[in-house]
Amino acid sequence: MESLVNDPVVRRLRALQEQWWFNPRYLSDPGSASDQLDIDQAAARLQRFAPYIAAEFPATAADGGLIESPLREIPAAQAALQRLAGLALPGRLLLKCDHALAVSGSVKARGGIHEVLKVAEQVATNAGLLTPDSDYRTLASPAARTLFARHSLVVGSTGNLGLSIGIMGAALGFRVVVHMSSDAREWKKSRLRALGVTVVEHPGDYSAAVAEGRAEALATARCHFVDDENSRDLFLGYAVAAQRLRPQLAAQGIEVSAERPLLVYLPCGVGGAPGGIAFGLKQQFGPHVHCFFAEPTQSPCMLLGMHTGLFQQIAVQDIGLDNRTCADGLACGRSSSFVGKLMQPLLSGIYTLSDDSLYRLLALLRDSEGVAMEPSAVAGLAGPLGLLAQGQRYLEDNGLVPYLANAAHLVWTTGGSMVPADELESYYQPGPHPPPGA
Ligand SMILES: *Cc1c(COP(=O)(O)O)cnc(C)c1O
């Protein structure tokens, strides 16, 4: 720990200064990925469940029971960002709208729901209620619900993961226990309780809630623990998003190539969601996609872990940060035990941003595009101009400079559509920041 005190990156983290970190171990051609992580299997599972999901959650029926979000261009936000920064942003700016994902209103509707469905599939298959050829709508039958009611799901969460596990678990009939960290929002707890989910509140942060959940699950029979700090099934559920992005990009006239690079900005908490998505994107687009994570200045667990090489062995509290941020979905002090290492050759970089910046971007997006979301979800919006301002060296080293006019910048939003209106309004209040010139 001594040597960390003089490390300039760690010094800036301790001082809560916003910064860009470019990953020195990034490889544009890292070779083939781990075959233990099979995205196709997860995608096939979601496909098998689609008829069940379409029947249980009518909002997904138009997409045939797939939980998918729109991709849209945001030229008004692009203009507002340029005015705010006094800097041109060449290329196109797009929003991947996971804040509007059906069923649970956040990116956790990908990973969290995939893991619940996998458990349901195993339990029902073991009981002889399901074969791969079954019509999965049979899982809504009384026999299946009686079976699931004998099993429980336990999870520790800052809020949105609990919401996803709770909503899908309760729909199937599982008993669900959600351990919530102190920063979890009140409405998420009441929403879960209304579904019959047991909510256990903890005075500690996210890591404490996860530890409590893990301990409870170990002591309980027929219980599955959704382990946000370790789960491959969460990760793979997130990764499916990347396969579905290619046709969405094509529909916007975007074919990714060396001359038409794709730059993606992903809000990062423990790392599972952005890690899974980035992992999937690298499989789809290889060296032509460049992935950056965004973290709050108070909770830069992935930057700290990857920069020091200590990964999950170091927490932001170890360098004196308190992990308190308005971005409650990103308030993780310690990164996932496997995502940081997996990202080592794949991730281009990480930047941090303050709560003030998050509120400013939230207001900018709402004023310019009329889109409202939670503070965590806008973290990616600082990426495109930040990269142009801070990343000259990265852009040069990766041969991107001549192609910036053809670039697509994709800001991945992650949560908000289930947030109650008055709460959304309160996020907007702290920063009435009209863009200069408006
Ligand atoms: C969970 C979450 C993230 C990040 O996901 P991790 O897997 O924790 O990195 C980002 N935004 C929101 C709104 C979230 O709920």
Coordinates of C-alpha atoms and ligand atoms in Angstrom, one line a residue:
M1 CA 0.0 0.0 0.0
E2 CA 3.0 2.3 0.7
S3 CA 3.9 2.6 -3.0
L4 CA 0.4 3.5 -3.9
V5 CA 0.6 6.8 -2.0
N6 CA 3.0 8.2 -4.5
D7 CA 1.3 6.8 -7.6
P8 CA 0.0 9.7 -9.6
V9 CA -3.2 7.9 -10.7
V10 CA -4.0 6.9 -7.2
R11 CA -3.2 10.4 -5.9
R12 CA -5.8 11.8 -8.3
L13 CA -8.3 9.2 -7.2
R14 CA -7.7 10.1 -3.5
A15 CA -8.1 13.8 -4.4
L16 CA -11.5 13.0 -6.1
Q17 CA -10.2 14.6 -9.3
E18 CA -11.8 13.5 -12.5
Q19 CA -9.4 11.7 -14.7
W20 CA -8.9 9.5 -17.8
W21 CA -6.9 6.3 -17.4
F22 CA -5.8 4.5 -20.6
N23 CA -5.2 0.8 -20.1
P24 CA -1.5 0.1 -20.7
R25 CA -2.3 -3.6 -21.2
Y26 CA -4.9 -3.1 -23.9
L27 CA -4.3 -5.3 -27.0
S28 CA -6.1 -4.6 -30.2
D29 CA -5.8 -8.3 -31.1
P30 CA -5.9 -10.3 -27.8
G31 CA -6.5 -13.7 -29.4
S32 CA -9.5 -15.9 -28.7
A33 CA -11.5 -15.5 -25.6
S34 CA -12.2 -17.9 -22.8
D35 CA -14.4 -20.7 -24.1
Q36 CA -15.9 -21.1 -20.7
L37 CA -17.9 -18.0 -21.4
D38 CA -20.3 -19.0 -24.1
I39 CA -22.6 -16.1 -25.1
D40 CA -24.5 -18.2 -27.6
Q41 CA -25.8 -20.4 -24.9
A42 CA -27.1 -17.5 -22.9
A43 CA -28.7 -16.0 -26.1
A44 CA -30.3 -19.4 -26.9
R45 CA -31.7 -19.6 -23.3
L46 CA -33.3 -16.2 -23.6
Q47 CA -34.8 -17.3 -26.9
R48 CA -36.3 -20.4 -25.3
F49 CA -37.9 -18.3 -22.6
A50 CA -39.2 -15.7 -25.0
P51 CA -42.7 -17.1 -25.3
Y52 CA -43.0 -17.3 -21.5
I53 CA -41.7 -13.7 -21.1
A54 CA -44.0 -12.4 -23.9
A55 CA -47.0 -14.0 -22.1
E56 CA -46.0 -12.8 -18.6
F57 CA -44.7 -9.3 -19.5
P58 CA -46.9 -7.9 -22.3
A59 CA -44.5 -4.9 -22.8
T60 CA -42.1 -7.4 -24.4
A61 CA -44.7 -8.9 -26.8
A62 CA -43.8 -6.6 -29.6
D63 CA -40.2 -7.8 -29.5
G64 CA -41.4 -11.4 -29.3
G65 CA -40.6 -11.8 -25.6
L66 CA -37.0 -10.6 -26.0
I67 CA -36.1 -7.8 -23.5
E68 CA -34.3 -5.3 -25.8
S69 CA -33.9 -1.6 -25.9
P70 CA -33.8 0.9 -28.7
L71 CA -30.7 2.5 -30.3
R72 CA -31.3 6.1 -31.2
E73 CA -29.2 9.0 -32.6
I74 CA -29.1 12.1 -30.3
P75 CA -28.1 15.1 -32.4
A76 CA -29.6 17.7 -30.0
A77 CA -27.5 16.3 -27.1
Q78 CA -24.5 16.3 -29.4
A79 CA -25.0 20.0 -30.2
A80 CA -25.5 20.8 -26.5
L81 CA -22.4 18.9 -25.4
Q82 CA -20.3 20.7 -28.0
R83 CA -21.6 24.1 -26.8
L84 CA -20.9 23.1 -23.2
A85 CA -17.3 22.0 -23.9
G86 CA -16.5 24.5 -26.6
L87 CA -15.2 21.6 -28.6
A88 CA -16.4 19.9 -31.8
L89 CA -17.5 16.3 -31.7
P90 CA -17.1 14.8 -35.1
G91 CA -19.0 11.6 -36.1
R92 CA -22.4 10.4 -34.9
L93 CA -23.6 10.3 -31.3
L94 CA -26.0 7.5 -30.3
L95 CA -27.8 6.4 -27.2
K96 CA -28.3 2.7 -26.4
C97 CA -31.4 3.0 -24.2
D98 CA -31.0 0.4 -21.5
H99 CA -32.6 2.9 -19.1
A100 CA -35.8 1.9 -20.9
L101 CA -35.4 -1.9 -20.8
A102 CA -38.7 -3.6 -20.3
V103 CA -39.6 -5.6 -17.1
S104 CA -37.2 -4.0 -14.7
G105 CA -36.1 -0.7 -16.2
S106 CA -32.3 -1.1 -16.1
V107 CA -29.4 -2.9 -17.6
K108 CA -30.0 -5.6 -14.9
A109 CA -32.9 -6.8 -16.9
R110 CA -30.3 -8.5 -19.1
G111 CA -28.0 -10.2 -16.6
G112 CA -30.2 -10.5 -13.6
I113 CA -33.1 -12.0 -15.5
H114 CA -30.9 -14.3 -17.4
E115 CA -29.6 -15.8 -14.2
V116 CA -33.1 -16.3 -12.7
L117 CA -34.2 -18.0 -15.9
K118 CA -31.2 -20.3 -15.8
V119 CA -32.1 -21.4 -12.3
A120 CA -35.8 -21.9 -13.2
E121 CA -34.8 -24.0 -16.2
Q122 CA -32.5 -26.2 -14.1
V123 CA -35.1 -26.6 -11.3
A124 CA -37.9 -27.4 -13.7
T125 CA -35.7 -29.8 -15.8
N126 CA -34.6 -31.7 -12.7
A127 CA -38.2 -32.1 -11.6
G128 CA -39.2 -33.5 -15.0
L129 CA -41.4 -30.5 -15.8
L130 CA -39.4 -29.2 -18.8
T131 CA -37.3 -30.5 -21.7
P132 CA -35.5 -28.3 -24.2
D133 CA -38.4 -28.8 -26.6
S134 CA -41.1 -27.8 -24.2
D135 CA -43.3 -24.8 -24.7
Y136 CA -41.8 -22.7 -21.9
R137 CA -45.2 -21.1 -21.2
T138 CA -45.7 -24.3 -19.1
L139 CA -43.6 -22.5 -16.5
A140 CA -46.6 -20.4 -15.6
S141 CA -48.6 -23.5 -14.6
P142 CA -49.6 -24.2 -11.0
A143 CA -47.3 -27.3 -11.0
A144 CA -44.3 -25.2 -11.9
R145 CA -45.2 -22.4 -9.4
T146 CA -45.6 -24.9 -6.6
L147 CA -42.2 -26.3 -7.5
F148 CA -40.5 -22.9 -7.6
A149 CA -42.1 -21.9 -4.3
R150 CA -40.0 -24.6 -2.6
H151 CA -36.8 -22.8 -3.8
S152 CA -35.4 -19.4 -2.9
L153 CA -33.2 -16.8 -4.6
V154 CA -31.0 -14.6 -2.5
V155 CA -29.1 -11.5 -3.8
G156 CA -27.2 -8.5 -2.4
S157 CA -27.7 -5.3 -4.3
T158 CA -27.5 -1.5 -4.4
G159 CA -31.1 -1.7 -5.8
N160 CA -31.5 -2.5 -9.5
L161 CA -30.2 -6.0 -9.4
G162 CA -32.5 -6.7 -6.5
L163 CA -35.3 -5.3 -8.5
S164 CA -34.6 -7.5 -11.5
I165 CA -34.2 -10.7 -9.5
G166 CA -37.2 -9.8 -7.4
I167 CA -39.5 -9.1 -10.3
M168 CA -38.6 -12.1 -12.4
G169 CA -38.2 -14.4 -9.4
A170 CA -41.6 -13.4 -8.0
A171 CA -43.2 -13.8 -11.4
L172 CA -42.1 -17.4 -11.5
G173 CA -43.1 -18.0 -7.9
F174 CA -39.7 -18.3 -6.2
R175 CA -39.2 -17.1 -2.7
V176 CA -36.9 -14.1 -3.0
V177 CA -34.7 -12.4 -0.4
V178 CA -32.9 -9.1 -1.4
H179 CA -30.2 -7.7 0.8
M180 CA -30.1 -4.0 0.2
S181 CA -27.1 -1.6 0.9
S182 CA -27.7 1.6 2.7
D183 CA -27.7 3.6 -0.5
A184 CA -30.6 1.7 -2.0
R185 CA -33.6 3.9 -2.8
E186 CA -36.7 3.6 -0.7
W187 CA -39.0 3.1 -3.7
K188 CA -37.1 0.1 -4.8
K189 CA -37.6 -1.5 -1.4
S190 CA -41.3 -0.8 -1.3
R191 CA -41.8 -2.0 -4.9
L192 CA -40.2 -5.3 -4.0
R193 CA -42.1 -5.7 -0.8
A194 CA -45.3 -5.2 -2.8
L195 CA -44.3 -8.2 -4.9
G196 CA -43.9 -10.3 -1.8
V197 CA -40.1 -10.2 -1.8
T198 CA -38.3 -10.1 1.5
V199 CA -36.1 -7.0 1.7
V200 CA -33.3 -7.0 4.3
E201 CA -31.8 -3.6 4.9
H202 CA -28.2 -3.1 5.9
P203 CA -26.4 -0.2 7.4
G204 CA -23.3 -1.0 5.3
D205 CA -22.5 -0.6 1.6
Y206 CA -23.0 -2.9 -1.3
S207 CA -20.1 -5.3 -0.4
A208 CA -21.6 -5.8 3.0
A209 CA -25.1 -6.5 1.5
V210 CA -23.5 -9.1 -0.8
A211 CA -21.6 -10.7 2.0
E212 CA -24.8 -11.0 4.1
G213 CA -26.7 -12.5 1.2
R214 CA -23.9 -15.0 0.5
A215 CA -23.9 -16.1 4.1
E216 CA -27.6 -16.6 4.3
A217 CA -27.7 -18.5 1.0
L218 CA -25.0 -20.9 2.2
A219 CA -27.1 -21.7 5.3
T220 CA -30.3 -22.3 3.4
A221 CA -31.4 -25.5 1.5
R222 CA -32.7 -25.3 -2.1
C223 CA -31.4 -21.7 -2.3
H224 CA -29.5 -20.0 -5.2
F225 CA -27.3 -17.0 -4.4
V226 CA -27.0 -14.5 -7.3
D227 CA -23.5 -13.4 -6.7
D228 CA -23.0 -10.0 -8.3
E229 CA -19.2 -10.1 -7.4
N230 CA -18.6 -13.5 -9.1
S231 CA -21.4 -14.6 -11.4
R232 CA -20.7 -15.9 -14.9
D233 CA -24.5 -16.1 -15.6
L234 CA -25.0 -12.5 -14.9
F235 CA -22.1 -11.6 -17.1
L236 CA -23.3 -13.7 -20.0
G237 CA -26.8 -12.3 -19.8
Y238 CA -25.3 -8.9 -20.2
A239 CA -23.0 -10.0 -23.1
V240 CA -26.0 -11.0 -25.2
A241 CA -26.7 -7.3 -25.8
A242 CA -23.7 -7.1 -28.1
Q243 CA -25.0 -9.7 -30.6
R244 CA -28.3 -7.8 -30.8
L245 CA -26.5 -4.5 -31.4
R246 CA -25.1 -5.3 -34.8
P247 CA -28.5 -5.3 -36.6
Q248 CA -29.5 -2.2 -34.7
L249 CA -26.4 -0.4 -35.9
A250 CA -26.9 -1.7 -39.4
A251 CA -30.5 -0.3 -39.3
Q252 CA -28.9 3.1 -38.7
G253 CA -26.5 2.7 -41.6
I254 CA -23.5 1.9 -39.4
E255 CA -21.2 -0.9 -40.5
V256 CA -18.3 -1.1 -38.0
S257 CA -14.8 -1.3 -39.6
A258 CA -11.3 0.1 -39.3
E259 CA -12.4 3.2 -41.2
R260 CA -15.6 3.4 -39.3
P261 CA -14.7 2.8 -35.6
L262 CA -17.2 2.3 -32.8
L263 CA -16.5 3.9 -29.5
V264 CA -18.6 2.8 -26.5
Y265 CA -19.0 4.4 -23.1
L266 CA -20.4 2.2 -20.3
P267 CA -21.2 3.0 -16.7
C268 CA -19.4 0.7 -14.3
G269 CA -20.3 -0.5 -10.8
V270 CA -18.9 -3.9 -9.8
G271 CA -18.2 -4.5 -13.5
G272 CA -20.5 -7.3 -14.6
A273 CA -22.8 -5.3 -16.8
P274 CA -20.2 -3.2 -18.6
G275 CA -17.7 -6.1 -18.6
G276 CA -20.2 -8.5 -20.2
I277 CA -21.3 -5.9 -22.8
A278 CA -17.7 -5.0 -23.6
F279 CA -16.7 -8.7 -23.8
G280 CA -19.6 -9.3 -26.3
L281 CA -18.7 -6.2 -28.3
K282 CA -15.1 -7.3 -28.7
Q283 CA -16.3 -10.7 -30.0
Q284 CA -18.6 -8.9 -32.5
F285 CA -16.3 -6.1 -33.7
G286 CA -12.8 -7.0 -32.6
P287 CA -10.2 -4.2 -32.8
H288 CA -12.8 -1.8 -34.4
V289 CA -14.7 -1.3 -31.2
H290 CA -13.2 0.7 -28.4
C291 CA -14.8 0.3 -24.9
F292 CA -14.4 2.7 -22.0
F293 CA -15.9 2.4 -18.6
A294 CA -17.2 5.4 -16.5
E295 CA -17.1 5.4 -12.7
P296 CA -18.0 8.0 -10.0
T297 CA -15.0 9.7 -8.4
Q298 CA -16.1 8.3 -5.1
S299 CA -16.4 4.7 -6.4
P300 CA -13.7 4.0 -8.9
C301 CA -13.2 0.3 -8.0
M302 CA -12.5 -1.0 -11.4
L303 CA -9.9 1.8 -12.2
L304 CA -8.2 1.2 -8.9
G305 CA -8.2 -2.6 -9.3
M306 CA -7.0 -2.6 -12.9
H307 CA -4.4 0.1 -12.5
T308 CA -2.8 -1.4 -9.4
G309 CA -3.2 -5.0 -10.6
L310 CA -4.8 -5.8 -7.3
F311 CA -8.3 -6.2 -8.8
Q312 CA -10.8 -7.3 -6.2
Q313 CA -8.2 -7.3 -3.5
I314 CA -8.3 -3.6 -3.1
A315 CA -11.4 -1.5 -2.3
V316 CA -11.9 2.3 -2.7
Q317 CA -12.1 2.6 1.1
D318 CA -8.5 1.4 1.3
I319 CA -7.4 4.6 -0.3
G320 CA -9.7 6.8 1.8
L321 CA -12.8 7.1 -0.4
D322 CA -16.2 6.7 1.1
N323 CA -18.1 5.2 -1.8
R324 CA -21.0 7.7 -1.4
T325 CA -22.3 9.0 -4.7
C326 CA -25.6 10.1 -6.2
A327 CA -25.0 7.3 -8.8
D328 CA -26.3 4.6 -6.4
G329 CA -26.2 2.0 -9.2
L330 CA -22.4 2.5 -9.4
A331 CA -21.7 2.7 -5.7
C332 CA -19.4 -0.4 -5.5
G333 CA -16.2 -0.2 -3.5
R334 CA -14.7 -3.4 -4.8
S335 CA -14.8 -4.8 -8.3
S336 CA -15.9 -8.2 -9.5
S337 CA -13.5 -11.0 -8.8
F338 CA -13.1 -12.0 -12.4
V339 CA -14.2 -9.1 -14.6
G340 CA -11.1 -6.9 -14.1
K341 CA -8.7 -9.7 -15.2
L342 CA -10.9 -10.6 -18.1
M343 CA -11.0 -7.0 -19.2
Q344 CA -7.2 -6.6 -18.9
P345 CA -6.5 -7.0 -22.7
L346 CA -9.9 -5.8 -23.9
L347 CA -10.7 -2.6 -22.2
S348 CA -9.4 0.7 -23.7
G349 CA -9.7 2.8 -20.6
I350 CA -11.7 4.1 -17.7
Y351 CA -12.7 7.7 -16.7
T352 CA -14.1 9.1 -13.5
L353 CA -16.7 11.8 -13.0
S354 CA -18.0 13.7 -10.1
D355 CA -21.6 13.8 -8.9
D356 CA -21.8 17.4 -10.1
S357 CA -20.9 16.3 -13.6
L358 CA -23.5 13.5 -13.5
Y359 CA -26.2 16.0 -12.5
R360 CA -25.1 18.4 -15.2
L361 CA -25.2 15.7 -17.9
L362 CA -28.5 14.4 -16.6
A363 CA -30.0 17.9 -17.1
L364 CA -28.3 18.3 -20.5
L365 CA -29.8 15.1 -21.8
R366 CA -33.3 16.0 -20.5
D367 CA -33.2 19.6 -21.8
S368 CA -31.8 18.6 -25.2
E369 CA -33.5 15.3 -25.9
G370 CA -36.3 15.1 -23.4
V371 CA -35.0 11.9 -22.0
A372 CA -35.0 11.3 -18.2
M373 CA -33.0 8.7 -16.3
E374 CA -31.1 8.1 -13.0
P375 CA -27.7 9.7 -12.4
S376 CA -25.7 6.4 -12.8
A377 CA -27.2 6.0 -16.3
V378 CA -25.8 9.2 -17.8
A379 CA -22.1 8.6 -16.9
G380 CA -21.3 7.5 -20.5
L381 CA -22.2 10.9 -21.8
A382 CA -19.0 12.4 -20.6
G383 CA -17.1 9.9 -22.7
P384 CA -17.0 11.2 -26.3
L385 CA -15.7 14.7 -25.6
G386 CA -13.5 13.6 -22.8
L387 CA -11.8 11.1 -25.1
L388 CA -11.2 13.8 -27.7
A389 CA -9.8 16.1 -25.0
Q390 CA -7.7 13.6 -23.0
G391 CA -7.1 10.7 -25.4
Q392 CA -5.0 12.2 -28.2
R393 CA -2.3 9.6 -27.6
Y394 CA -4.8 6.7 -27.6
L395 CA -6.4 7.9 -30.8
E396 CA -3.0 8.2 -32.4
D397 CA -1.7 4.9 -31.2
N398 CA -4.8 3.1 -32.5
G399 CA -4.9 4.8 -35.8
L400 CA -8.2 6.5 -35.2
V401 CA -7.3 10.2 -35.9
P402 CA -8.0 10.1 -39.7
Y403 CA -11.4 8.4 -39.1
L404 CA -13.0 10.5 -36.4
A405 CA -15.4 12.0 -38.8
N406 CA -16.8 8.5 -39.5
A407 CA -16.8 7.4 -35.9
A408 CA -19.9 6.3 -34.1
H409 CA -19.9 7.2 -30.4
L410 CA -22.3 5.0 -28.4
V411 CA -23.4 6.1 -25.0
W412 CA -24.9 3.2 -23.1
T413 CA -27.5 4.2 -20.6
T414 CA -28.4 1.9 -17.8
G415 CA -31.4 2.7 -15.6
G416 CA -34.3 5.0 -14.9
S417 CA -37.6 4.1 -16.5
M418 CA -39.0 2.6 -13.3
V419 CA -38.0 5.5 -11.1
P420 CA -41.1 7.3 -9.7
A421 CA -41.8 10.7 -11.3
D422 CA -41.1 12.8 -8.2
E423 CA -37.7 11.1 -7.7
L424 CA -36.8 11.7 -11.3
E425 CA -37.7 15.3 -10.8
S426 CA -35.4 15.5 -7.7
Y427 CA -32.5 14.4 -9.8
Y428 CA -33.1 17.2 -12.2
Q429 CA -33.3 19.9 -9.4
P430 CA -29.7 19.9 -8.2
G431 CA -28.4 21.1 -11.5
P432 CA -30.6 23.6 -13.4
H433 CA -27.7 23.8 -15.9
P434 CA -29.0 25.0 -19.3
P435 CA -26.3 24.6 -21.9
P436 CA -24.5 27.8 -22.7
G437 CA -26.3 29.7 -25.4
A438 CA -29.7 28.0 -24.8
Ligands
LIG1 C1 -25.8 -2.1 -12.0 C2 -25.8 -0.8 -12.7 C3 -24.7 -0.4 -13.5 C4 -23.4 -1.2 -13.6 O1 -23.4 -2.6 -13.5 P1 -22.3 -3.4 -12.7 O2 -22.5 -4.8 -13.1 O3 -22.6 -3.1 -11.3 O4 -21.0 -2.8 -13.1 C5 -24.8 0.7 -14.2 N1 -25.9 1.5 -14.1 C6 -27.0 1.2 -13.3 C7 -28.2 2.1 -13.3 C8 -27.0 0.0 -12.6 O5 -28.0 -0.4 -11.9

